[in-house]
Coordinates of C-alpha atoms and ligand atoms in Angstrom, one line a residue:
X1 CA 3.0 94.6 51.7
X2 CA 2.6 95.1 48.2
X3 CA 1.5 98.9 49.0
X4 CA 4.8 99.3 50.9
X5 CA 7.0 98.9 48.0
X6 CA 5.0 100.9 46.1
X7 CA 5.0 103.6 48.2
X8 CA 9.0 102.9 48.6
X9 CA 9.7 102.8 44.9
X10 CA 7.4 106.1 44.6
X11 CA 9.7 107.9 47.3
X12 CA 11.7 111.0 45.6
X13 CA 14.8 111.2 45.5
X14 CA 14.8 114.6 47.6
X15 CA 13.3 112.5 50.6
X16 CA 15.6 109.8 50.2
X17 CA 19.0 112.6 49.9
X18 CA 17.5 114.4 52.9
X19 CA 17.0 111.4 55.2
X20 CA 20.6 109.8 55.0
X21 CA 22.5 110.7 58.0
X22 CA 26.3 110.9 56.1
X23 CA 26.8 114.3 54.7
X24 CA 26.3 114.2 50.9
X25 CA 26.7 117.1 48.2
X26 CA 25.2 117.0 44.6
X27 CA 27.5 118.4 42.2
X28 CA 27.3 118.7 38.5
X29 CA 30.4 117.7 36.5
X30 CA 32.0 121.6 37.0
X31 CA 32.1 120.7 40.3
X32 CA 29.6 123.0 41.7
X33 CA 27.1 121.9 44.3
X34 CA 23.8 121.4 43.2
X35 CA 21.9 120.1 46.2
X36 CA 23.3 119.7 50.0
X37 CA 21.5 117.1 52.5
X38 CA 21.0 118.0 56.2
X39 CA 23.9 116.4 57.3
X40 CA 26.3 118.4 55.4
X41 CA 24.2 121.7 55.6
X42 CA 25.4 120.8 59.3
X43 CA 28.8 119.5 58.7
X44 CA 29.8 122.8 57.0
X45 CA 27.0 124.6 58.9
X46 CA 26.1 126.7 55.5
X47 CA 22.7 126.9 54.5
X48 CA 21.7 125.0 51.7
X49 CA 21.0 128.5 49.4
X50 CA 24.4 129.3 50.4
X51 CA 26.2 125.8 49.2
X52 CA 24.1 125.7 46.0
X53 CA 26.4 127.3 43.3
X54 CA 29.1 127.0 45.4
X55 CA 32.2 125.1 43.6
X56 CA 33.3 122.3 45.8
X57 CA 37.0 123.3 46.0
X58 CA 35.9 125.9 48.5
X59 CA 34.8 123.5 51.2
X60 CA 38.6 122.0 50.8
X61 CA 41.5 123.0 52.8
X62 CA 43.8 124.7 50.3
X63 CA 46.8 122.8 50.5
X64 CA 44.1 119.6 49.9
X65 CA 42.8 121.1 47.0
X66 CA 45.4 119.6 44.9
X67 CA 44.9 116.0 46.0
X68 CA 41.1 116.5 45.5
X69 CA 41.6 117.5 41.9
X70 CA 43.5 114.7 41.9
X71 CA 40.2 112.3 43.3
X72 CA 38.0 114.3 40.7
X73 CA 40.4 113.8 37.7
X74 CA 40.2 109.7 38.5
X75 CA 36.7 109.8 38.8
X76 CA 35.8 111.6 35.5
X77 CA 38.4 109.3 33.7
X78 CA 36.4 106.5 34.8
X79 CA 33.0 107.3 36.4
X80 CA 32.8 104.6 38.6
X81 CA 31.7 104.6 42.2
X82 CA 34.7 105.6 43.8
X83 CA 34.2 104.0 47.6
X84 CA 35.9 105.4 50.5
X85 CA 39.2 104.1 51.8
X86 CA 42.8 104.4 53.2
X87 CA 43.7 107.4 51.7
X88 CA 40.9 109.1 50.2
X89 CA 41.1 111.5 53.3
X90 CA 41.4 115.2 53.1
X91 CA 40.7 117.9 55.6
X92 CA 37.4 120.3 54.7
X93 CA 36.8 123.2 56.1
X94 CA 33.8 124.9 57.8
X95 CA 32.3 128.3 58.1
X96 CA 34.2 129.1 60.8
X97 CA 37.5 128.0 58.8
X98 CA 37.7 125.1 61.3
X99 CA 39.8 121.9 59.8
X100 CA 37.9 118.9 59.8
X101 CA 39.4 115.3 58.7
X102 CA 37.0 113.2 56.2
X103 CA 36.8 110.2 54.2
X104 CA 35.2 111.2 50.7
X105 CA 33.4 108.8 48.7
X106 CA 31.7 109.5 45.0
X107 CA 29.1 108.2 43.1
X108 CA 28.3 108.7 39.6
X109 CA 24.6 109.6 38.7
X110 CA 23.7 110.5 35.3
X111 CA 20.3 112.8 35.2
X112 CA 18.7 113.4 32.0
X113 CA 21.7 112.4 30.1
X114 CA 23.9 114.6 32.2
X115 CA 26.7 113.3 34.8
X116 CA 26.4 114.2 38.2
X117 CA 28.6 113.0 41.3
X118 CA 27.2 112.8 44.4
X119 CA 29.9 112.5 47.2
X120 CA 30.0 111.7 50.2
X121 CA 31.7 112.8 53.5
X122 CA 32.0 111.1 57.0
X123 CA 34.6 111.5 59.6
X124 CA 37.8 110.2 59.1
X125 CA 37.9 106.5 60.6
X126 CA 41.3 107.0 61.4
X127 CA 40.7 110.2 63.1
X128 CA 38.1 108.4 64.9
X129 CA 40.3 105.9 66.1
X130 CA 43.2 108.6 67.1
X131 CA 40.2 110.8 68.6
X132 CA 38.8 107.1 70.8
X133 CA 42.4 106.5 71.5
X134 CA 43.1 109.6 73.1
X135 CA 40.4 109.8 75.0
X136 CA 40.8 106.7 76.7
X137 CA 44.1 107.5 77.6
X138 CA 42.9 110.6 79.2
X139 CA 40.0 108.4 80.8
X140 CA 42.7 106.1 82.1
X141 CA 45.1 109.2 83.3
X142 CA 42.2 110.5 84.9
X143 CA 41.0 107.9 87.0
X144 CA 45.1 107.4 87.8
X145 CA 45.2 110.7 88.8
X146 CA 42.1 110.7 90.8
X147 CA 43.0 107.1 92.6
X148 CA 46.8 108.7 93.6
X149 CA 44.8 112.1 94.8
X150 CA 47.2 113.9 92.3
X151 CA 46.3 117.7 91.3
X152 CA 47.9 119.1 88.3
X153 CA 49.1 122.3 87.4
X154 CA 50.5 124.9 84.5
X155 CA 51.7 128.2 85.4
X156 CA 52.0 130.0 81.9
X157 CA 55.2 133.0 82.9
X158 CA 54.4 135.1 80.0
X159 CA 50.4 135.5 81.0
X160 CA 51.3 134.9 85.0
X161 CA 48.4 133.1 85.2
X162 CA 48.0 129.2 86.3
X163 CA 45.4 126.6 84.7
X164 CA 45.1 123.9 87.0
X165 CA 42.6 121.2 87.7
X166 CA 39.8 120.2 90.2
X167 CA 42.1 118.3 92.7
X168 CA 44.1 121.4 92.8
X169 CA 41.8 124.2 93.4
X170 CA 39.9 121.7 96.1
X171 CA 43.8 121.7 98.0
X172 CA 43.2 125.4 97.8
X173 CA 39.9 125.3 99.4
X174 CA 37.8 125.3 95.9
X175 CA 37.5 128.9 96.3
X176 CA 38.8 129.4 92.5
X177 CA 37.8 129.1 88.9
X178 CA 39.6 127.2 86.6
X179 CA 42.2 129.4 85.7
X180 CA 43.4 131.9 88.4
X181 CA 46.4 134.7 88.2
X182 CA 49.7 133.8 89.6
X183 CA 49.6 136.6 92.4
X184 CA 45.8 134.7 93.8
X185 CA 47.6 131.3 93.6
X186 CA 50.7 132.7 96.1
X187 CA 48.5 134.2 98.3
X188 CA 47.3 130.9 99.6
X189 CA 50.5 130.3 100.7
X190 CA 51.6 130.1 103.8
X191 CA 54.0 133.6 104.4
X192 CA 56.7 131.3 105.8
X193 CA 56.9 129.3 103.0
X194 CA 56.8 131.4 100.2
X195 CA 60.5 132.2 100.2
X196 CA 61.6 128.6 100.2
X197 CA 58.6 127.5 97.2
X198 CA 60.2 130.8 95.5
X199 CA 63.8 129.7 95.6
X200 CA 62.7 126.1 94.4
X201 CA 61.0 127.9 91.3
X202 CA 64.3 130.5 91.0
X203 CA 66.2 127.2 90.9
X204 CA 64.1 125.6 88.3
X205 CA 63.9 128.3 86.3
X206 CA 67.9 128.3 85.6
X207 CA 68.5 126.4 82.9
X208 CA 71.4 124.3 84.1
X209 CA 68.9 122.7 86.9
X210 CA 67.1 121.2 83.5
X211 CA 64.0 122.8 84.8
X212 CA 63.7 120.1 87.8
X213 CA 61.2 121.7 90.4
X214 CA 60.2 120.4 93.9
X215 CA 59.1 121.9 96.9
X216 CA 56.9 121.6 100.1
X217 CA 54.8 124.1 101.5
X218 CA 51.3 125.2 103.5
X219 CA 48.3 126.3 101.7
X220 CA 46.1 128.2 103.8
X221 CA 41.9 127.7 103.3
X222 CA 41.5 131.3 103.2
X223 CA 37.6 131.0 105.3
X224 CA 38.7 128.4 108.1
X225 CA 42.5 128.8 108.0
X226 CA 43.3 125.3 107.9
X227 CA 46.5 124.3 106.7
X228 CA 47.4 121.7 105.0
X229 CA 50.8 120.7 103.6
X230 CA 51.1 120.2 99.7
X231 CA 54.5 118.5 97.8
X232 CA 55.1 119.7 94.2
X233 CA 57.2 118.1 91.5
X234 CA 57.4 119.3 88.4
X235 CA 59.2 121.0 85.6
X236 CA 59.9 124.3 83.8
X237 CA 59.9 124.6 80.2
X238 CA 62.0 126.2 78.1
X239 CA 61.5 128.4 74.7
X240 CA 64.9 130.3 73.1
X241 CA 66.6 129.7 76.8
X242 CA 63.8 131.5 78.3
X243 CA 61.6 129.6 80.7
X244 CA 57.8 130.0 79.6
X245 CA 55.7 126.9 81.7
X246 CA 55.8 125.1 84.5
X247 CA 54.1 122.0 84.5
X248 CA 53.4 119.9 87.2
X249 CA 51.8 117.6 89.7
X250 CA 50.9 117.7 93.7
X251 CA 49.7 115.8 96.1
X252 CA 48.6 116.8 99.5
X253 CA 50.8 115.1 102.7
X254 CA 49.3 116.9 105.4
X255 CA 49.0 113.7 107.2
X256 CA 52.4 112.4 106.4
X257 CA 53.6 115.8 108.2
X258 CA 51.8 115.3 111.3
X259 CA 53.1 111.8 111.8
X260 CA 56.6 112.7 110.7
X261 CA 56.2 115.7 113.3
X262 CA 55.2 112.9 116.3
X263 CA 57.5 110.6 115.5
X264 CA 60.2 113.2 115.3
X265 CA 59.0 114.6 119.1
X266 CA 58.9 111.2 120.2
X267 CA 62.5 110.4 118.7
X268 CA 63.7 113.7 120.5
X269 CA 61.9 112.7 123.8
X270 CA 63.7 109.1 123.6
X271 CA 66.9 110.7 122.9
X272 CA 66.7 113.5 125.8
X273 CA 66.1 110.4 128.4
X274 CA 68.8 108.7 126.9
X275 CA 71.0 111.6 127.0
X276 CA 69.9 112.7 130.6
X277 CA 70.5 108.6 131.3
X278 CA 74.0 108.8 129.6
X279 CA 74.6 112.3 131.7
X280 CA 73.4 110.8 135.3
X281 CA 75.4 108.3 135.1
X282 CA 78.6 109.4 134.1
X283 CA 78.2 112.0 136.9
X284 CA 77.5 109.8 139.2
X285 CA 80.2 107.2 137.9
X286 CA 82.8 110.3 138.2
X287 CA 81.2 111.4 141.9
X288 CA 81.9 107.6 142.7
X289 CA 86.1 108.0 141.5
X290 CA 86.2 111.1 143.0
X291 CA 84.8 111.1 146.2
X292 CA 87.3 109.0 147.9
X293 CA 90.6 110.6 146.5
X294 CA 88.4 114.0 147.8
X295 CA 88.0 112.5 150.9
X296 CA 91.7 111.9 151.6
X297 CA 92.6 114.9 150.2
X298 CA 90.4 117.1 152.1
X299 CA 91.8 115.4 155.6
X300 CA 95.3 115.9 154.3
X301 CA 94.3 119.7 154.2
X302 CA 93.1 119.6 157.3
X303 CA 96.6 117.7 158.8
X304 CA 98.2 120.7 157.5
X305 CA 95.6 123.6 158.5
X306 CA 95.8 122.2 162.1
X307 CA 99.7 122.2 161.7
X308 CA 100.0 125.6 161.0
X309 CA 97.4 126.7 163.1
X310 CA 99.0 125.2 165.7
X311 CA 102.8 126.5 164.9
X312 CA 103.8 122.7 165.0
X313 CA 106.1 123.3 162.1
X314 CA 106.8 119.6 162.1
X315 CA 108.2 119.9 158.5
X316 CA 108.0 115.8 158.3
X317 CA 104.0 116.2 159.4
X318 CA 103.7 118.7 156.9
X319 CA 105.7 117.0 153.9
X320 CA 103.8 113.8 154.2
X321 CA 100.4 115.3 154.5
X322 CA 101.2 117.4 151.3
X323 CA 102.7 114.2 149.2
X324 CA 99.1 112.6 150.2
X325 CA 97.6 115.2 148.3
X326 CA 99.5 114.7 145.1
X327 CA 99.4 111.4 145.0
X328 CA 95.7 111.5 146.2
X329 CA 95.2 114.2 143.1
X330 CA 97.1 111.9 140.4
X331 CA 95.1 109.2 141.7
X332 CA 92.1 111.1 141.0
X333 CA 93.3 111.8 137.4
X334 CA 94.4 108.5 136.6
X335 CA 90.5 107.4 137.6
X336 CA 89.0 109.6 135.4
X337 CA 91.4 108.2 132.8
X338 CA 90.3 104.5 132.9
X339 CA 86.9 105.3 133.8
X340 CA 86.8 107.3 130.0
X341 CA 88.9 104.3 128.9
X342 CA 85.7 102.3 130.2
X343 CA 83.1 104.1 128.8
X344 CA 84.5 104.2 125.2
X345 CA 85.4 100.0 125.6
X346 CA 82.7 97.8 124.6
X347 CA 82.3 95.2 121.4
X348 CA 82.1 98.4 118.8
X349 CA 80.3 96.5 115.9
X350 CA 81.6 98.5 112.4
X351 CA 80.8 98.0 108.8
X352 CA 81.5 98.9 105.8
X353 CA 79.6 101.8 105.1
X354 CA 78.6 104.8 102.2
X355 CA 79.2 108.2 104.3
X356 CA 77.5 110.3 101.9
X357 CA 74.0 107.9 102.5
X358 CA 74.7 108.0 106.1
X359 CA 74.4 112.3 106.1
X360 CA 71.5 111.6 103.9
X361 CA 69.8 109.3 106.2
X362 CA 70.9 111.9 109.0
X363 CA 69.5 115.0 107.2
X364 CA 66.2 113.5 106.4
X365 CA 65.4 112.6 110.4
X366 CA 67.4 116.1 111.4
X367 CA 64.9 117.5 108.4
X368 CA 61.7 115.4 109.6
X369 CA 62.5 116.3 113.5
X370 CA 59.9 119.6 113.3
X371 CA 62.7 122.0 112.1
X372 CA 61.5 122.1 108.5
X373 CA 62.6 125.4 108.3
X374 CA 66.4 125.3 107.2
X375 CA 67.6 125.0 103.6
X376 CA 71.0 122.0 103.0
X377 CA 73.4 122.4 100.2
X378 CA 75.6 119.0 100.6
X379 CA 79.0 119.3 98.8
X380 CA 79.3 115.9 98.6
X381 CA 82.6 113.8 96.8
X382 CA 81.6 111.3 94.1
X383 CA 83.0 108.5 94.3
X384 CA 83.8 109.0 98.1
X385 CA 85.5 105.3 99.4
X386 CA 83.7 103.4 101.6
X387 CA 84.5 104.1 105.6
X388 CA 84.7 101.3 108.4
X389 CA 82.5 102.6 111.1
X390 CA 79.3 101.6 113.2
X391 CA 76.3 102.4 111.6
X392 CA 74.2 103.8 114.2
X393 CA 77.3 106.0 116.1
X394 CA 78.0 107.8 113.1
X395 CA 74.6 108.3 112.5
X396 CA 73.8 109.8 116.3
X397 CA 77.0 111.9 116.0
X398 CA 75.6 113.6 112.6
X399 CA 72.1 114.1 113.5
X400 CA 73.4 115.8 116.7
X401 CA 75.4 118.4 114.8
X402 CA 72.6 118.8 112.4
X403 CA 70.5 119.7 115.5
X404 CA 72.7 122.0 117.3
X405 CA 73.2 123.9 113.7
X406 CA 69.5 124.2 113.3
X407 CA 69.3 125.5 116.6
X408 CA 71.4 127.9 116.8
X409 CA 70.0 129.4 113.3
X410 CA 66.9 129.4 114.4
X411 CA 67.2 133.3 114.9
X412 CA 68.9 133.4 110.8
X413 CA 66.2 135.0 107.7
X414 CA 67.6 132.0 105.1
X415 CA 69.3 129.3 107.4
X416 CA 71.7 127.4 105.2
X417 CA 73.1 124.2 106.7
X418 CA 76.7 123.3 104.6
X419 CA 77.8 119.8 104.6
X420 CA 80.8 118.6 102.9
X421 CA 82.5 115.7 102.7
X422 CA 86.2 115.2 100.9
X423 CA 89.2 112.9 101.1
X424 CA 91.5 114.0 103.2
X425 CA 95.0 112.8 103.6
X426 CA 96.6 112.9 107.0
X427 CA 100.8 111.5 107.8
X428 CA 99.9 110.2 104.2
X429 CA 96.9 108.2 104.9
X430 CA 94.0 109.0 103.3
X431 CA 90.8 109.5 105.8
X432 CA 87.3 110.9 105.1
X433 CA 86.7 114.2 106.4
X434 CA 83.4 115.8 106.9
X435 CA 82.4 119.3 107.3
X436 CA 79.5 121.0 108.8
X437 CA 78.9 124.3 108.7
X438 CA 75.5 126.6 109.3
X439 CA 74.8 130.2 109.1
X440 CA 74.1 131.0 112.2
X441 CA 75.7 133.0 114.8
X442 CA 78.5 131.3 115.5
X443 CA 80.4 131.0 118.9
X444 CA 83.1 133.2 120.6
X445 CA 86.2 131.6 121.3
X446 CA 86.1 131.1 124.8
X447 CA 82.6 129.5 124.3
X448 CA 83.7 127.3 121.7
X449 CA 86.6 126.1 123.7
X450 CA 84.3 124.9 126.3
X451 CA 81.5 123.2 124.1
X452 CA 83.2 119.4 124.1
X453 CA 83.1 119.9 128.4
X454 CA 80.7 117.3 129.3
X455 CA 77.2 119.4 130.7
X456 CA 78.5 122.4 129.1
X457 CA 75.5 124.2 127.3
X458 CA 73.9 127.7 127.0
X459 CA 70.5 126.2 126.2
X460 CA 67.9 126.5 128.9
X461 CA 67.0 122.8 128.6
X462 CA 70.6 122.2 127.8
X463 CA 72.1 119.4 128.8
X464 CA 75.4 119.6 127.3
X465 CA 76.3 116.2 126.5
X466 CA 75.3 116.0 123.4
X467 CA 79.3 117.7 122.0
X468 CA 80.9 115.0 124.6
X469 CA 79.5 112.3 123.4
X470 CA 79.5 112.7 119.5
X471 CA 83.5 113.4 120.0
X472 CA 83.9 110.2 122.0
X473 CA 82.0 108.3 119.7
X474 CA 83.7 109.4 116.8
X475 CA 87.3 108.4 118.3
X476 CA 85.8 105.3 119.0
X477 CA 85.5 104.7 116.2
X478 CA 88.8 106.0 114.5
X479 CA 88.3 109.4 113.8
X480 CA 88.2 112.9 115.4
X481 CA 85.8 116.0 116.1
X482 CA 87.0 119.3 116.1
X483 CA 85.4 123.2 115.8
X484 CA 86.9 125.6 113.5
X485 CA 87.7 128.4 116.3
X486 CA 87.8 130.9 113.2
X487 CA 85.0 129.5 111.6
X488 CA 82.8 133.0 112.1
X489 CA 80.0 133.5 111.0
X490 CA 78.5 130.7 111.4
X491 CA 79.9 127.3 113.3
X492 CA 81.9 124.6 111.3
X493 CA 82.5 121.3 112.9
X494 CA 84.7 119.0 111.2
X495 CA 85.3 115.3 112.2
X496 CA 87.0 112.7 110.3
X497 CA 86.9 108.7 110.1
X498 CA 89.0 105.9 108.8
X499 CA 88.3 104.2 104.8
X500 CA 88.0 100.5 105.0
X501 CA 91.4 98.7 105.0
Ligands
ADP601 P1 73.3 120.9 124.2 O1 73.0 121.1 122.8 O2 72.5 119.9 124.8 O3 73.4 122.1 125.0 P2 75.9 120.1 123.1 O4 77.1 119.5 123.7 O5 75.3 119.6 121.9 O6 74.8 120.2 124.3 O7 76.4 121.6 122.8 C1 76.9 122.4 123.8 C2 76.8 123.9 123.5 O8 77.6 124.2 122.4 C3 75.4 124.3 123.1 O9 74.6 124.6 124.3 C4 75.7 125.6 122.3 O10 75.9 126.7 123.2 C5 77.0 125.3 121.7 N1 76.9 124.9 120.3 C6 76.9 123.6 119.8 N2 76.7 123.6 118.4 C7 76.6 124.9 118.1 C8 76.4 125.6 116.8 N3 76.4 125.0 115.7 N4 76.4 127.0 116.8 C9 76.4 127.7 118.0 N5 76.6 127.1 119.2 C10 76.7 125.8 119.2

């Protein structure tokens, strides 16, 4: 033991200087360094030969050189131990000119009648604690990221090329380093979906969207040619009005698709049976009105065939068999009539209901229904007053002429689906009117004065029902459905529906 501290209070102070793990500088009153430990040969990554000599100012920031005069000028006027603490920071530099934040400490050491100040420099404690902070923020943002499967990306305009992280470039098949050009990034893209993505960006990038940027589309694995279906949101940033970054997140719903794609064949199956259903038996309810006023009709032909044929002008024989057929004719009519009148009866449950969330609701199961491929600009009135309708009519009605529209522009390069809604006033009462036009090709006139007929359609699995019903249901419930004959290009339905009293 005793040989211990001997050996302890024998140690130089060279060993002692070398061994402490803070980096420490000898200087002599000039401020010129004298010695250098390890640590700060490190810190600064000079060479010790290359610190000696070398006044300490230099190894300060320059616009801290000031406030380290300053630290100097205290400790000279009273060479004390000068600990660290909140605020004897300043930022020192490195070889490389790299800005490091330290706490400085100095201690006075008088050799052979000479003052000398050794300081001291550790990293700043409060750079430590920004520097812990941040990282577990981005620890927590990570694992956030990872557990909503979220990818992010940064598509820098001026350099066209796009950072992005691991989630992202495994959606792309994790084919790619971590920063790709622009041009590699598109070509994963599915051709049919570029257009839309770039109209979504084109959008964005105009400053009066406030950069807001959102779209849906196919990435291709370029080896197996899987697809899968990625949805971006994000936004574009802005430098002197010029858009310069687009930042943003996206999350693969590949799955989601799939399912909205069943559910939207299945919805279509349920409302072909219905239709065919709703078709069968109004034919069969008309056949059923019809045949027996037919029937007398045809033998009161027959009466008068066999009259003539016969030269048996018995003008009395021929007047009443020809007053059968009128009356049996307006009889005819006049069944048709009530049996309409029967159809459109019925307990007609209405509410009070937001028109502009009921198009919403109709464009997003029109949208989800496998016809992805259509792009809706809704004109919508603020403010529009509530209408008194039944929910689920209105509803049928508008997701039928959403159909019909994306139908008939399936043959269209950038199908455009119009819908507008406005109050209208009509013998001064105001009504909601709603208009819905596409950009497709439209219908002749002699066509479009035949499309409300009930099995009137050009489609080859067509049932033409679809036009007859959505007119009756929208006067059943107050309102009426009407084609703009001069509407061309393009169809534009309009139908309109009472406010609530
Ligand atoms: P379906 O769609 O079953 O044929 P509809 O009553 O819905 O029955 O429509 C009847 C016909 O009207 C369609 O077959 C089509 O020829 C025409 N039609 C309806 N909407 C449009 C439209 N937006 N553009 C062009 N033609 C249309």
């Amino acid at each position: 033991m005793h040989n211990l501290i001997e050996t302890i209070e024998n140690l130089n102070f060279r060993t002692l200087f070398d061994a402490i793990a803070d980096a420490m500088l000898l200087t002599e009153n000039a401020g010129h360094v004298v010695l250098a430990n390890p640590a700060a040969q490190q810190l600064f990554d000079f060479k010790e030969n290359e610190l000696v000599g070398l006044a300490i100012e230099m190894l300060i920031a320059p616009r801290y050189r000031k406030q380290y005069r300053y630290y100097q000028m205290l400790f000279f006027n009273k060479p004390a131990k000068l600990p660290m603490g909140v605020g004897n920071e300043l930022i020192a530099l490195n070889r490389c000119g790299q800005e490091m934040l330290l706490d400085v400490s100095f201690s006075p050491l008088e050799i052979q009648q000479q003052l000398y100040v050794l300081i001291t420099f550790t990293a700043s404690r409060q750079h430590q604690k920004a520097e812990d902070a941040l990282r577990a923020s981005e620890e927590r943002l990570r694992l956030a990221k990872q557990a909503a499967g979220f990818g992010i990306f940064d598509y820098d305009f001026k350099r066209g090329i796009v950072y992005w992280d691991r989630q992202m470039r495994k959606f792309w098949g994790g084919h790619f380093g971590r920063i790709i050009s622009y041009k590699e990034f598109v070509t994963a893209i599915h051709p049919e979906d570029r257009a839309d993505r770039q109209a979504a960006i084109d959008y964005a990038m105009d400053p009066a969207s406030h950069g807001e940027y959102k779209a849906e589309y196919r990435v291709v694995d370029p080896d197996d040619k899987t697809e899968r279906w990625i949805s971006v949101v994000g936004r574009v940033y802005f430098e002197a009005g010029c858009a310069n970054r687009l930042v943003g997140v996206a999350r693969d719903v590949t799955e989601q698709k799939i399912l909205q794609k069943k559910l939207g064949m299945q919805r279509d199956e349920a409302e072909k049976i219905l239709k065919q259903q709703v078709a069968a038996h109004t034919a069969s309810a008309i056949a059923h009105e019809l045949n027996q006023p037919l029937t007398a009709i045809s033998a009161y032909s027959e009466v008068v065939l066999h009259t003539l044929q016969n030269n048996d002008l018995n003008v009395q024989n021929l007047k009443k068999a020809l007053e059968g057929c009128v009356e049996q004719t307006q009889r005819a009519g006049r069944s048709l009539h009530e049996l309409i009148a029967f159809l459109q009866k019925g307990e007609l449950l209405t509410e009070s209901l937001d028109l502009n969330d009921v198009i919403r609701e109709a464009l997003d199961i029109a949208s989800n229904d496998g016809y992805e491929r259509f792009r809706s600009k809704l004109n919508l009135e603020k403010d529009l007053p509530a209408v008194q309708c039944n929910h689920t009519q209105v509803q049928k009605v508008l997701v039928n002429l959403f159909r019909n529209a994306v139908e008939a522009m399936q043959t269209v390069d950038a199908p455009i689906l119009t819908i507008t809604t406005k109050v209208q006033t009509l013998n001064e009462k105001n009504i909601a009117l709603v208009i819905v036009k596409d950009s497709g090709p439209g219908l002749d006139q002699t066509m479009a004065k035949r499309i409300f007929e009930p099995f009137f359609t050009t489609k080859p699995s067509g049932i033409g029902m679809g036009l007859t019903i959505s007119r009756a249901l929208i006067e059943a419930n107050g309102g009426q459905l009407w084609i703009d004959l001069d509407a061309k290009p393009g169809a534009k339905f309009y139908f309109t529906l009472p406010f609530v009293a």
